[in-house]
XYZ file of C-alpha atoms in Angstrom:
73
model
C 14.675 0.912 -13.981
C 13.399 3.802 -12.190
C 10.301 5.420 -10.871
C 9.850 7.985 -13.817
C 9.917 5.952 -16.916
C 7.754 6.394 -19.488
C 4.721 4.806 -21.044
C 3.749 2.592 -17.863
C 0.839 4.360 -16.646
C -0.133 0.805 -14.832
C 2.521 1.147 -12.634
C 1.314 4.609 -11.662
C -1.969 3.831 -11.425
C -1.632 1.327 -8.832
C 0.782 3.939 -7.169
C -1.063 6.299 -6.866
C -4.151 4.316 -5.574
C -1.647 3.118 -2.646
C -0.173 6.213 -1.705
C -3.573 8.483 -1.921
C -5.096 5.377 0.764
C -1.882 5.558 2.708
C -2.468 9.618 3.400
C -5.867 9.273 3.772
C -5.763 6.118 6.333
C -2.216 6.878 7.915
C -0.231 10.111 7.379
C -3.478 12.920 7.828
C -4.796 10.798 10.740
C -1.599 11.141 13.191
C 0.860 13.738 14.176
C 4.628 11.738 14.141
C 7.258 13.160 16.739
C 10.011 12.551 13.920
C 10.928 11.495 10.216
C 11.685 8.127 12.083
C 8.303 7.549 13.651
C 6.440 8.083 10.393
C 8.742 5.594 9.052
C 8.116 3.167 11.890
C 4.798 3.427 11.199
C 4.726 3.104 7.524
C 6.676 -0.056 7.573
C 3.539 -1.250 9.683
C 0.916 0.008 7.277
C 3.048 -1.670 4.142
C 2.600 -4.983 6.092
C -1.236 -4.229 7.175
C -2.034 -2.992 3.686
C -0.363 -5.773 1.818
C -1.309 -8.813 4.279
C -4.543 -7.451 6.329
C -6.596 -4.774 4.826
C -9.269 -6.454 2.747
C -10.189 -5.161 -0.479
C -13.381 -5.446 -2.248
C -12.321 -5.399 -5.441
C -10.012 -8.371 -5.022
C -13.305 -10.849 -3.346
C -12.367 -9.594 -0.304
C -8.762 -11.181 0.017
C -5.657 -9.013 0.778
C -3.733 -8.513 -2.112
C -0.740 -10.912 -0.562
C -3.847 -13.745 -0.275
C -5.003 -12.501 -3.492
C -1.537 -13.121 -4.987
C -1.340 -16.646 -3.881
C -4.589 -17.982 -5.087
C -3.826 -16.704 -8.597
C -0.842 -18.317 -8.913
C -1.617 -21.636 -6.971
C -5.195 -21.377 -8.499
């Protein structure tokens, strides 16, 4: 399945929310030397975002902790 199928405006959604946070926190806040350093340095973000950054919406767990209490809960 790709990207651009239809009807799954969930999946979007939650796209969307990540990669308007991801320019806003990351890619307008630093100038990168190359195609390779912003790559370096979203690979870092993906882990922060998915195991550190706390989100309100989710009681304040990442979304990895988050995750694992729903399906151990």
């Amino acid at each position: 399945q790709s990207m651009s199928r239809k009807g799954n405006c969930l999946d979007n959604a939650m796209a969307e929310n990540f990669f308007g946070i991801m320019k806003s926190e990351l890619l307008y806040t630093e100038n990168f030397e190359s195609p390779e350093a912003f790559i370096k340095a979203l690979d870092k973000y993906i882990d922060y975002y998915n195991n550190k950054r706390i989100k309100a919406r989710l009681n304040g767990k990442s979304p990895v902790q988050y995750r694992t209490l729903s399906i151990t809960g």
